[in-house]
Amino acid sequence: MNISKTMQDAIGEQVKHEFYSAYLYLSMAIQCEANTLPGCANWMRLQWQEEIAHATRLMDYVARRGGRITLEAVDKPPSAFGTPLKMFEQVLEHEQSVTAKIHELYDMATSEKDHATTAELQWFVTEQVEEEEQATQIIDTLKQIGDHGPELLVLDRQLGARQAPAAA
Ligand code: FEO
């Protein structure tokens, strides 16, 4: 059964949000690099790649269900984010807003009785738990160690150790 136009267009909106997320994290990576925090930059670049993978996964899903996404303009992200703590607080806030959008889509799929889309979105519901958890852990660490000094460099090294997940 083909995907409904309403569901297709709503997922198309989400594709735009995922590309915006990618752009936002790339902008954060640029600030990390400018502030000589290469580990933070690595973390943000991996996040950028993950967001592109999210957008692509949704696009491909719609195509497999006989639909077609129309790409829309992506907003310009901010270019300054303040201290590392403030930056990661913005990451968490952003992910919380994405979670809310995913839940709206999930509710829409449920009310349409579109079980295939509900199943597909379940992956995103779980992914959002991980996204929020990661940002929260980094915020908690930054609150403990402060925004500068040698301990920040230790955290930066840890963020630099993040690797891209193995291809599914
Ligand atoms: Fe695609 Fe970070 O949510």
Tab-separated table of C-alpha atoms and ligand atoms in Angstrom:
chain	number	residue	atom	x	y	z
A	1	MET	CA	0.000	0.000	0.000
A	2	ASN	CA	1.396	3.402	-0.987
A	3	ILE	CA	2.073	6.044	1.628
A	4	SER	CA	-0.621	8.758	1.948
A	5	LYS	CA	0.146	12.220	0.612
A	6	THR	CA	-0.357	13.701	4.089
A	7	MET	CA	2.169	11.316	5.609
A	8	GLN	CA	4.569	11.769	2.688
A	9	ASP	CA	4.502	15.565	3.044
A	10	ALA	CA	4.896	15.416	6.821
A	11	ILE	CA	7.956	13.173	6.424
A	12	GLY	CA	9.203	15.605	3.761
A	13	GLU	CA	9.092	18.361	6.412
A	14	GLN	CA	11.085	16.116	8.726
A	15	VAL	CA	13.697	15.587	6.007
A	16	LYS	CA	14.136	19.355	5.961
A	17	HIS	CA	14.550	19.409	9.768
A	18	GLU	CA	17.154	16.652	9.582
A	19	PHE	CA	19.128	18.587	6.966
A	20	TYR	CA	18.865	21.690	9.155
A	21	SER	CA	20.216	19.617	12.053
A	22	ALA	CA	23.137	18.584	9.855
A	23	TYR	CA	23.821	22.212	8.976
A	24	LEU	CA	23.551	23.276	12.621
A	25	TYR	CA	26.129	20.703	13.728
A	26	LEU	CA	28.447	21.617	10.896
A	27	SER	CA	28.276	25.233	12.051
A	28	MET	CA	29.076	24.092	15.594
A	29	ALA	CA	32.032	22.078	14.239
A	30	ILE	CA	33.365	25.238	12.625
A	31	GLN	CA	33.223	27.056	15.985
A	32	CYS	CA	34.937	24.125	17.759
A	33	GLU	CA	37.708	24.168	15.170
A	34	ALA	CA	38.121	27.945	15.508
A	35	ASN	CA	38.379	27.519	19.305
A	36	THR	CA	41.051	24.802	18.993
A	37	LEU	CA	38.816	22.037	20.303
A	38	PRO	CA	39.444	19.357	17.665
A	39	GLY	CA	37.682	16.613	19.663
A	40	CYS	CA	34.540	18.722	19.893
A	41	ALA	CA	34.816	19.387	16.156
A	42	ASN	CA	35.109	15.650	15.500
A	43	TRP	CA	31.999	14.990	17.598
A	44	MET	CA	30.035	17.661	15.731
A	45	ARG	CA	31.173	16.414	12.317
A	46	LEU	CA	30.012	12.891	13.148
A	47	GLN	CA	26.714	14.379	14.272
A	48	TRP	CA	26.516	16.213	10.948
A	49	GLN	CA	26.980	12.920	9.094
A	50	GLU	CA	24.401	11.165	11.261
A	51	GLU	CA	21.818	13.826	10.479
A	52	ILE	CA	22.390	13.430	6.756
A	53	ALA	CA	21.930	9.678	7.246
A	54	HIS	CA	18.637	10.359	9.075
A	55	ALA	CA	17.367	12.584	6.248
A	56	THR	CA	18.402	10.027	3.632
A	57	ARG	CA	16.799	7.161	5.521
A	58	LEU	CA	13.465	9.029	5.595
A	59	MET	CA	13.715	9.967	1.898
A	60	ASP	CA	14.456	6.370	0.947
A	61	TYR	CA	11.605	5.084	3.096
A	62	VAL	CA	9.067	7.345	1.356
A	63	ALA	CA	10.380	6.237	-2.051
A	64	ARG	CA	10.019	2.560	-1.072
A	65	ARG	CA	6.388	3.283	-0.181
A	66	GLY	CA	5.677	4.745	-3.601
A	67	GLY	CA	5.984	8.396	-2.535
A	68	ARG	CA	8.341	11.196	-3.390
A	69	ILE	CA	9.954	13.865	-1.239
A	70	THR	CA	10.324	17.418	-2.491
A	71	LEU	CA	13.444	19.055	-1.093
A	72	GLU	CA	12.952	22.470	0.465
A	73	ALA	CA	15.284	25.343	1.363
A	74	VAL	CA	17.232	24.790	4.557
A	75	ASP	CA	17.453	27.709	7.004
A	76	LYS	CA	20.757	29.344	7.809
A	77	PRO	CA	22.058	28.102	11.182
A	78	PRO	CA	23.572	30.398	13.839
A	79	SER	CA	27.329	30.872	13.583
A	80	ALA	CA	28.164	31.548	17.248
A	81	PHE	CA	27.183	29.348	20.171
A	82	GLY	CA	29.032	30.705	23.220
A	83	THR	CA	30.983	28.518	25.627
A	84	PRO	CA	31.217	24.722	25.171
A	85	LEU	CA	28.574	24.293	27.889
A	86	LYS	CA	26.221	26.718	26.139
A	87	MET	CA	26.859	24.955	22.837
A	88	PHE	CA	25.952	21.527	24.195
A	89	GLU	CA	22.893	22.989	25.928
A	90	GLN	CA	21.810	24.145	22.464
A	91	VAL	CA	22.475	20.633	21.133
A	92	LEU	CA	20.155	19.187	23.793
A	93	GLU	CA	17.472	21.814	23.198
A	94	HIS	CA	17.635	21.145	19.484
A	95	GLU	CA	17.394	17.386	19.924
A	96	GLN	CA	14.418	17.821	22.253
A	97	SER	CA	12.658	19.810	19.535
A	98	VAL	CA	13.467	17.051	17.004
A	99	THR	CA	12.106	14.434	19.412
A	100	ALA	CA	8.831	16.370	19.627
A	101	LYS	CA	8.584	16.433	15.816
A	102	ILE	CA	9.278	12.687	15.560
A	103	HIS	CA	6.584	12.012	18.161
A	104	GLU	CA	4.109	14.133	16.171
A	105	LEU	CA	4.888	12.091	13.059
A	106	TYR	CA	4.494	8.888	15.034
A	107	ASP	CA	1.090	10.040	16.311
A	108	MET	CA	0.057	10.912	12.750
A	109	ALA	CA	1.099	7.461	11.480
A	110	THR	CA	-0.788	5.827	14.347
A	111	SER	CA	-3.962	7.788	13.659
A	112	GLU	CA	-3.721	6.882	9.938
A	113	LYS	CA	-3.220	3.242	10.956
A	114	ASP	CA	-0.088	3.344	8.787
A	115	HIS	CA	1.692	0.473	10.521
A	116	ALA	CA	4.705	0.466	8.191
A	117	THR	CA	5.442	4.128	8.948
A	118	THR	CA	4.911	3.548	12.665
A	119	ALA	CA	7.490	0.758	12.513
A	120	GLU	CA	9.945	2.923	10.567
A	121	LEU	CA	9.511	5.819	12.991
A	122	GLN	CA	10.115	3.516	15.953
A	123	TRP	CA	13.799	3.528	14.929
A	124	PHE	CA	13.800	7.332	15.160
A	125	VAL	CA	12.026	7.336	18.541
A	126	THR	CA	14.797	5.110	19.919
A	127	GLU	CA	17.510	7.142	18.190
A	128	GLN	CA	16.215	10.331	19.825
A	129	VAL	CA	16.542	8.779	23.288
A	130	GLU	CA	20.227	8.176	22.488
A	131	GLU	CA	20.717	11.658	21.029
A	132	GLU	CA	19.312	13.357	24.135
A	133	GLU	CA	21.203	11.035	26.467
A	134	GLN	CA	24.568	11.772	24.802
A	135	ALA	CA	24.081	15.551	24.963
A	136	THR	CA	22.923	15.352	28.601
A	137	GLN	CA	26.007	13.361	29.610
A	138	ILE	CA	28.336	15.911	28.013
A	139	ILE	CA	26.460	18.800	29.665
A	140	ASP	CA	26.735	17.088	33.061
A	141	THR	CA	30.485	16.648	32.578
A	142	LEU	CA	30.935	20.264	31.480
A	143	LYS	CA	29.038	21.454	34.556
A	144	GLN	CA	31.421	19.469	36.742
A	145	ILE	CA	34.681	20.476	35.104
A	146	GLY	CA	33.885	24.004	33.969
A	147	ASP	CA	34.256	25.537	30.576
A	148	HIS	CA	38.031	25.895	30.401
A	149	GLY	CA	41.244	24.565	31.863
A	150	PRO	CA	43.031	21.214	31.576
A	151	GLU	CA	39.947	19.111	32.292
A	152	LEU	CA	38.200	20.600	29.278
A	153	LEU	CA	41.101	19.336	27.174
A	154	VAL	CA	40.618	15.844	28.630
A	155	LEU	CA	36.934	15.966	27.677
A	156	ASP	CA	37.908	17.253	24.241
A	157	ARG	CA	40.159	14.217	23.801
A	158	GLN	CA	37.237	11.952	24.744
A	159	LEU	CA	34.983	13.661	22.213
A	160	GLY	CA	37.744	13.177	19.660
A	161	ALA	CA	37.608	9.425	20.261
A	162	ARG	CA	34.006	9.223	19.029
A	163	GLN	CA	33.850	7.167	15.868
A	164	ALA	CA	31.268	6.771	13.161
A	165	PRO	CA	28.972	3.811	13.881
A	166	ALA	CA	29.527	0.721	11.738
A	167	ALA	CA	27.269	0.718	8.690
A	168	ALA	CA	24.026	-1.150	9.391
B	1	FEO	FE1	18.233	13.399	13.428
B	1	FEO	FE2	19.750	14.446	15.906
B	1	FEO	O1	18.180	13.842	15.156
